[in-house]
């Protein structure tokens, strides 16, 4: 049997089961083998009946001393009860509606049972177990050996109502017993160097471990294999970029750049400076730059992007800056015009909002090289945009600008432009290595001097009148405020107030003398922009919004933010939201309103109040909410990890990465890995396996 064969070939899978399995995403034998246990039950430790603890999953081995059968319930089900003794005490075990067991349950036979113990009703401290998670009766056929197997570590699968634990355990046993070809996917040299368990053994062990040490080794092997292959793919991608049509070799900084730098109203921070040196160095090599700049909100990434763009202009090239929203693109456009037009640098704006005629005019400017820097939204990488010597592409807060988009750029024109990816989403290092594994990374950790820290408070909803009275007093002093809500409109199944409701409550209530605005994701872009613009200009004082304001908006006069139902947001998201304030010279306040019903909710929000370190918050977020959320939000186009955990397996990741780097230098390893990638990760790494 091949791993690519349908699960139907495995004993016990008919058309019905096949359909059920398909709903879990299991179509092939390989899908089944990689349907890894969620956790394990340790039945290898036997508990003496006298030592049972209520509520815990435990395994007991004893002899059946008494049996009872009765009919019960309205439908007259059969209830079998056995009393089991092990010398230390007695345990009552009950089976419902399993008449067929009568033949096997015989007084004097030995039995193993695993389940949760509870005090028996009226049993004076005696324990009972019903709804066993498993049991094994020793008969002539079931010898000691099988019983011993029962006492092993049992896998627990993500089961469903129709496909239960027993089914999965049996199915995987069948699958592993069937003669499946399981070719090795990691080169022999790597297996040897990193002491990896053989692949077949790893699959057998991950499902049916002999002991925890073996389980650990099996898990390590499979996680290693997954991370190793992805690392190989990402690094091959990077290598391909570097070897493909030469990049642009920018000259050393010239006069224009020096003059622009001198015109800046501040000196760069230490981190900004070293990031700039990284970028400058990359741009001056003929290998195309692929760099990620990670810097917390407000750390000053824009100016770095500006310098890089000026550098490309100085070299006779065009530059592009791509922002995720119209308003952000427009803000960048304005500040670039202010800073750079005095130096004769020509700047254009391109977005979906322009009329067709306006757009075509900009296309023409670009193609004729009548402009130097184009700033805009996604419209920038559309096919009709023909650059005339594109030297650098900068993307700001574009998580969707993933591996695929980066590669698409390489197909635009004869020389490959440099790429700079900027993000304020603090991505833990382990994730940078997987998701952005084809990029080099620069970090800006410090904020420019003189920032007033934002003070963050967590308050219960009953304090809202007080909170909003305070907000009102701030508006009277000329400041502006954000109110952020998790929902847009009223939902029948939710008792959360929506943004619309809160907007009405505020504008007809305490803020009736102030200009209020509402902005949310369901509004048409033009409406949204109009409201944002009015807030930007100070015409709107209080802005009620959903998370649409999350990225990049810069309104220095806004100094206060209230987040309703703050527990509904992730920490990183709250951090991004909070980054909208504290951008001016005013003392800023962020008030998180939450019932704080659960311990976890309280804990999370307390962390928000304690730290403004985005990296720490991201790690807490990952720890508390798991990597799924993070990966989901990134839309990076990489395969889901089936077994490796980017947070917990950082050690394995680092080893796998080291192994991948070494493999790329060995012909025989490469010849081995390329077909594996083509088979297992065709979608993700198409362009490298094609050639
Ligand atoms: P972000 O990294 O969030 O994109 P910005 O680039 O928008 O941050 O910078 C935030 C603010 O900090 C801007 O008003 C910018 O002019 C200012 N700024 C950037 N670098 C410095 C610096 N070295 N010293 C003082 N202010 C700076
Ligand atoms: Mg920015």
mmCIF file of C-alpha atoms in Angstrom, residues 118-304:
data_model
loop_
_atom_site.group_PDB
_atom_site.id
_atom_site.type_symbol
_atom_site.label_atom_id
_atom_site.label_comp_id
_atom_site.label_asym_id
_atom_site.label_seq_id
_atom_site.Cartn_x
_atom_site.Cartn_y
_atom_site.Cartn_z
ATOM 1 C CA UNK A 118 -16.249 8.256 41.557
ATOM 2 C CA UNK A 119 -17.609 7.506 45.025
ATOM 3 C CA UNK A 120 -20.342 4.896 44.706
ATOM 4 C CA UNK A 121 -23.766 6.048 45.769
ATOM 5 C CA UNK A 122 -24.339 4.780 49.277
ATOM 6 C CA UNK A 123 -21.153 2.807 49.083
ATOM 7 C CA UNK A 124 -19.489 4.148 52.236
ATOM 8 C CA UNK A 125 -16.398 5.410 50.485
ATOM 9 C CA UNK A 126 -16.329 2.613 47.943
ATOM 10 C CA UNK A 127 -15.411 3.629 44.394
ATOM 11 C CA UNK A 128 -17.170 2.899 41.170
ATOM 12 C CA UNK A 129 -16.393 3.369 37.503
ATOM 13 C CA UNK A 130 -18.852 3.592 34.663
ATOM 14 C CA UNK A 131 -18.297 4.749 31.104
ATOM 15 C CA UNK A 132 -14.862 3.240 31.048
ATOM 16 C CA UNK A 133 -12.459 4.663 28.537
ATOM 17 C CA UNK A 134 -11.191 1.127 27.983
ATOM 18 C CA UNK A 135 -10.997 -2.325 29.495
ATOM 19 C CA UNK A 136 -9.495 -5.683 28.741
ATOM 20 C CA UNK A 137 -10.631 -9.026 30.088
ATOM 21 C CA UNK A 138 -8.099 -11.811 30.271
ATOM 22 C CA UNK A 139 -9.459 -14.937 28.589
ATOM 23 C CA UNK A 140 -7.890 -17.938 26.970
ATOM 24 C CA UNK A 141 -7.654 -15.932 23.714
ATOM 25 C CA UNK A 142 -6.592 -12.684 25.291
ATOM 26 C CA UNK A 143 -3.299 -13.654 26.771
ATOM 27 C CA UNK A 144 -1.012 -11.823 29.135
ATOM 28 C CA UNK A 145 0.604 -10.078 26.220
ATOM 29 C CA UNK A 146 -2.484 -8.299 25.012
ATOM 30 C CA UNK A 147 -3.416 -7.393 28.512
ATOM 31 C CA UNK A 148 -0.004 -5.901 28.972
ATOM 32 C CA UNK A 149 -0.581 -3.911 25.788
ATOM 33 C CA UNK A 150 -3.672 -2.531 27.400
ATOM 34 C CA UNK A 151 -1.514 -1.259 30.178
ATOM 35 C CA UNK A 152 0.418 0.932 27.778
ATOM 36 C CA UNK A 153 0.107 4.537 26.868
ATOM 37 C CA UNK A 154 -3.050 4.918 24.827
ATOM 38 C CA UNK A 155 -3.461 7.579 22.148
ATOM 39 C CA UNK A 156 -6.374 9.987 22.403
ATOM 40 C CA UNK A 157 -7.499 11.268 19.000
ATOM 41 C CA UNK A 158 -9.578 14.282 18.140
ATOM 42 C CA UNK A 159 -12.648 12.070 17.842
ATOM 43 C CA UNK A 160 -16.153 12.919 16.726
ATOM 44 C CA UNK A 161 -19.558 11.695 17.723
ATOM 45 C CA UNK A 162 -19.573 9.096 14.980
ATOM 46 C CA UNK A 163 -15.891 8.221 14.928
ATOM 47 C CA UNK A 164 -14.900 7.445 18.479
ATOM 48 C CA UNK A 165 -11.604 6.675 20.195
ATOM 49 C CA UNK A 166 -11.992 2.953 19.805
ATOM 50 C CA UNK A 167 -12.519 3.334 16.080
ATOM 51 C CA UNK A 168 -9.409 5.451 15.606
ATOM 52 C CA UNK A 169 -7.240 3.209 17.739
ATOM 53 C CA UNK A 170 -8.357 0.167 15.808
ATOM 54 C CA UNK A 171 -8.027 1.904 12.452
ATOM 55 C CA UNK A 172 -4.514 3.070 13.130
ATOM 56 C CA UNK A 173 -3.535 -0.343 14.346
ATOM 57 C CA UNK A 174 -4.824 -1.785 11.085
ATOM 58 C CA UNK A 175 -3.072 0.872 9.063
ATOM 59 C CA UNK A 176 0.245 0.359 10.788
ATOM 60 C CA UNK A 177 -0.060 -3.411 10.471
ATOM 61 C CA UNK A 178 -0.775 -3.127 6.755
ATOM 62 C CA UNK A 179 2.305 -3.079 4.633
ATOM 63 C CA UNK A 180 2.561 0.623 3.838
ATOM 64 C CA UNK A 181 5.483 2.016 1.925
ATOM 65 C CA UNK A 182 6.857 4.788 4.088
ATOM 66 C CA UNK A 183 9.828 6.189 2.225
ATOM 67 C CA UNK A 184 12.287 8.292 4.177
ATOM 68 C CA UNK A 185 11.961 12.047 3.605
ATOM 69 C CA UNK A 186 15.041 13.254 5.433
ATOM 70 C CA UNK A 187 18.480 12.519 3.948
ATOM 71 C CA UNK A 188 20.354 9.713 5.666
ATOM 72 C CA UNK A 189 23.218 11.983 6.662
ATOM 73 C CA UNK A 190 20.802 14.244 8.533
ATOM 74 C CA UNK A 191 19.007 11.338 10.221
ATOM 75 C CA UNK A 192 22.354 10.142 11.420
ATOM 76 C CA UNK A 193 23.736 13.450 12.559
ATOM 77 C CA UNK A 194 20.616 14.411 14.494
ATOM 78 C CA UNK A 195 19.930 10.888 15.799
ATOM 79 C CA UNK A 196 16.471 10.746 14.321
ATOM 80 C CA UNK A 197 14.321 7.726 14.995
ATOM 81 C CA UNK A 198 13.655 5.767 11.785
ATOM 82 C CA UNK A 199 10.540 7.078 10.091
ATOM 83 C CA UNK A 200 8.385 3.961 10.277
ATOM 84 C CA UNK A 201 9.224 3.454 13.916
ATOM 85 C CA UNK A 202 8.355 7.094 14.574
ATOM 86 C CA UNK A 203 4.889 6.679 13.061
ATOM 87 C CA UNK A 204 4.304 3.472 15.002
ATOM 88 C CA UNK A 205 5.505 5.048 18.203
ATOM 89 C CA UNK A 206 3.620 8.320 17.902
ATOM 90 C CA UNK A 207 0.378 6.339 17.738
ATOM 91 C CA UNK A 208 1.228 3.514 20.118
ATOM 92 C CA UNK A 209 4.174 4.464 22.292
ATOM 93 C CA UNK A 210 5.869 1.879 24.453
ATOM 94 C CA UNK A 211 6.857 4.485 26.972
ATOM 95 C CA UNK A 212 7.206 8.230 27.269
ATOM 96 C CA UNK A 213 10.857 8.313 26.295
ATOM 97 C CA UNK A 214 10.056 6.617 22.990
ATOM 98 C CA UNK A 215 7.114 8.938 22.476
ATOM 99 C CA UNK A 216 9.325 11.941 22.959
ATOM 100 C CA UNK A 217 11.863 10.656 20.458
ATOM 101 C CA UNK A 218 9.127 9.920 17.913
ATOM 102 C CA UNK A 219 7.578 13.338 18.297
ATOM 103 C CA UNK A 220 10.959 14.971 17.937
ATOM 104 C CA UNK A 221 11.628 13.061 14.749
ATOM 105 C CA UNK A 222 8.329 13.949 13.139
ATOM 106 C CA UNK A 223 8.475 17.595 14.178
ATOM 107 C CA UNK A 224 12.040 17.748 12.944
ATOM 108 C CA UNK A 225 11.060 16.299 9.600
ATOM 109 C CA UNK A 226 8.255 18.806 9.173
ATOM 110 C CA UNK A 227 10.340 21.823 10.112
ATOM 111 C CA UNK A 228 13.355 20.610 8.179
ATOM 112 C CA UNK A 229 11.410 20.289 4.939
ATOM 113 C CA UNK A 230 9.794 23.707 5.304
ATOM 114 C CA UNK A 231 13.166 25.246 6.075
ATOM 115 C CA UNK A 232 14.674 23.599 3.010
ATOM 116 C CA UNK A 233 11.831 24.962 0.897
ATOM 117 C CA UNK A 234 12.168 28.467 2.252
ATOM 118 C CA UNK A 235 15.916 28.524 1.872
ATOM 119 C CA UNK A 236 15.806 27.189 -1.629
ATOM 120 C CA UNK A 237 13.359 29.946 -2.384
ATOM 121 C CA UNK A 238 15.764 32.500 -1.034
ATOM 122 C CA UNK A 239 18.652 30.986 -2.923
ATOM 123 C CA UNK A 240 16.666 31.007 -6.102
ATOM 124 C CA UNK A 241 15.956 34.705 -5.674
ATOM 125 C CA UNK A 242 19.619 35.333 -5.119
ATOM 126 C CA UNK A 243 20.682 33.388 -8.165
ATOM 127 C CA UNK A 244 17.952 34.560 -10.507
ATOM 128 C CA UNK A 245 18.317 37.621 -12.712
ATOM 129 C CA UNK A 246 20.715 39.877 -10.899
ATOM 130 C CA UNK A 247 19.370 42.431 -8.482
ATOM 131 C CA UNK A 248 20.231 46.078 -8.620
ATOM 132 C CA UNK A 249 23.552 47.068 -7.235
ATOM 133 C CA UNK A 250 22.914 50.437 -5.641
ATOM 134 C CA UNK A 251 25.858 52.793 -5.320
ATOM 135 C CA UNK A 252 27.190 54.081 -2.007
ATOM 136 C CA UNK A 253 25.159 56.890 -0.451
ATOM 137 C CA UNK A 254 25.376 60.018 -2.557
ATOM 138 C CA UNK A 255 24.727 63.680 -2.090
ATOM 139 C CA UNK A 256 20.943 63.529 -2.358
ATOM 140 C CA UNK A 257 20.661 60.985 0.408
ATOM 141 C CA UNK A 258 23.048 62.940 2.611
ATOM 142 C CA UNK A 259 21.000 66.083 2.142
ATOM 143 C CA UNK A 260 17.727 64.309 2.889
ATOM 144 C CA UNK A 261 19.221 62.808 6.021
ATOM 145 C CA UNK A 262 20.405 66.210 7.155
ATOM 146 C CA UNK A 263 16.928 67.634 6.648
ATOM 147 C CA UNK A 264 15.326 65.208 9.094
ATOM 148 C CA UNK A 265 14.024 67.000 12.191
ATOM 149 C CA UNK A 266 15.633 64.377 14.458
ATOM 150 C CA UNK A 267 18.581 62.025 14.623
ATOM 151 C CA UNK A 268 17.942 58.341 14.147
ATOM 152 C CA UNK A 269 17.804 56.141 17.210
ATOM 153 C CA UNK A 270 20.475 53.499 17.616
ATOM 154 C CA UNK A 271 18.172 50.733 16.344
ATOM 155 C CA UNK A 272 16.976 52.822 13.420
ATOM 156 C CA UNK A 273 20.562 53.504 12.480
ATOM 157 C CA UNK A 274 21.633 49.867 12.588
ATOM 158 C CA UNK A 275 18.536 48.832 10.634
ATOM 159 C CA UNK A 276 19.373 51.448 8.050
ATOM 160 C CA UNK A 277 22.925 50.098 7.814
ATOM 161 C CA UNK A 278 21.546 46.582 7.217
ATOM 162 C CA UNK A 279 19.329 47.879 4.433
ATOM 163 C CA UNK A 280 21.996 50.054 2.866
ATOM 164 C CA UNK A 281 24.364 47.095 2.831
ATOM 165 C CA UNK A 282 21.757 44.846 1.214
ATOM 166 C CA UNK A 283 20.951 47.418 -1.431
ATOM 167 C CA UNK A 284 24.569 47.884 -2.368
ATOM 168 C CA UNK A 285 25.007 44.178 -3.107
ATOM 169 C CA UNK A 286 23.866 42.782 -6.425
ATOM 170 C CA UNK A 287 21.857 40.065 -4.683
ATOM 171 C CA UNK A 288 18.262 41.266 -4.334
ATOM 172 C CA UNK A 289 17.365 42.406 -0.817
ATOM 173 C CA UNK A 290 14.703 40.434 1.066
ATOM 174 C CA UNK A 291 14.484 42.072 4.453
ATOM 175 C CA UNK A 292 11.891 42.236 7.186
ATOM 176 C CA UNK A 293 11.954 45.211 9.521
ATOM 177 C CA UNK A 294 10.146 44.505 12.739
ATOM 178 C CA UNK A 295 9.529 47.492 14.929
ATOM 179 C CA UNK A 296 6.886 48.216 17.477
ATOM 180 C CA UNK A 297 4.223 50.805 16.717
ATOM 181 C CA UNK A 298 5.734 54.265 16.764
ATOM 182 C CA UNK A 299 9.307 53.022 16.583
ATOM 183 C CA UNK A 300 9.869 55.047 13.425
ATOM 184 C CA UNK A 301 9.894 52.636 10.515
ATOM 185 C CA UNK A 302 8.573 55.150 7.983
ATOM 186 C CA UNK A 303 11.680 57.260 7.948
ATOM 187 C CA UNK A 304 13.781 54.166 7.287
#
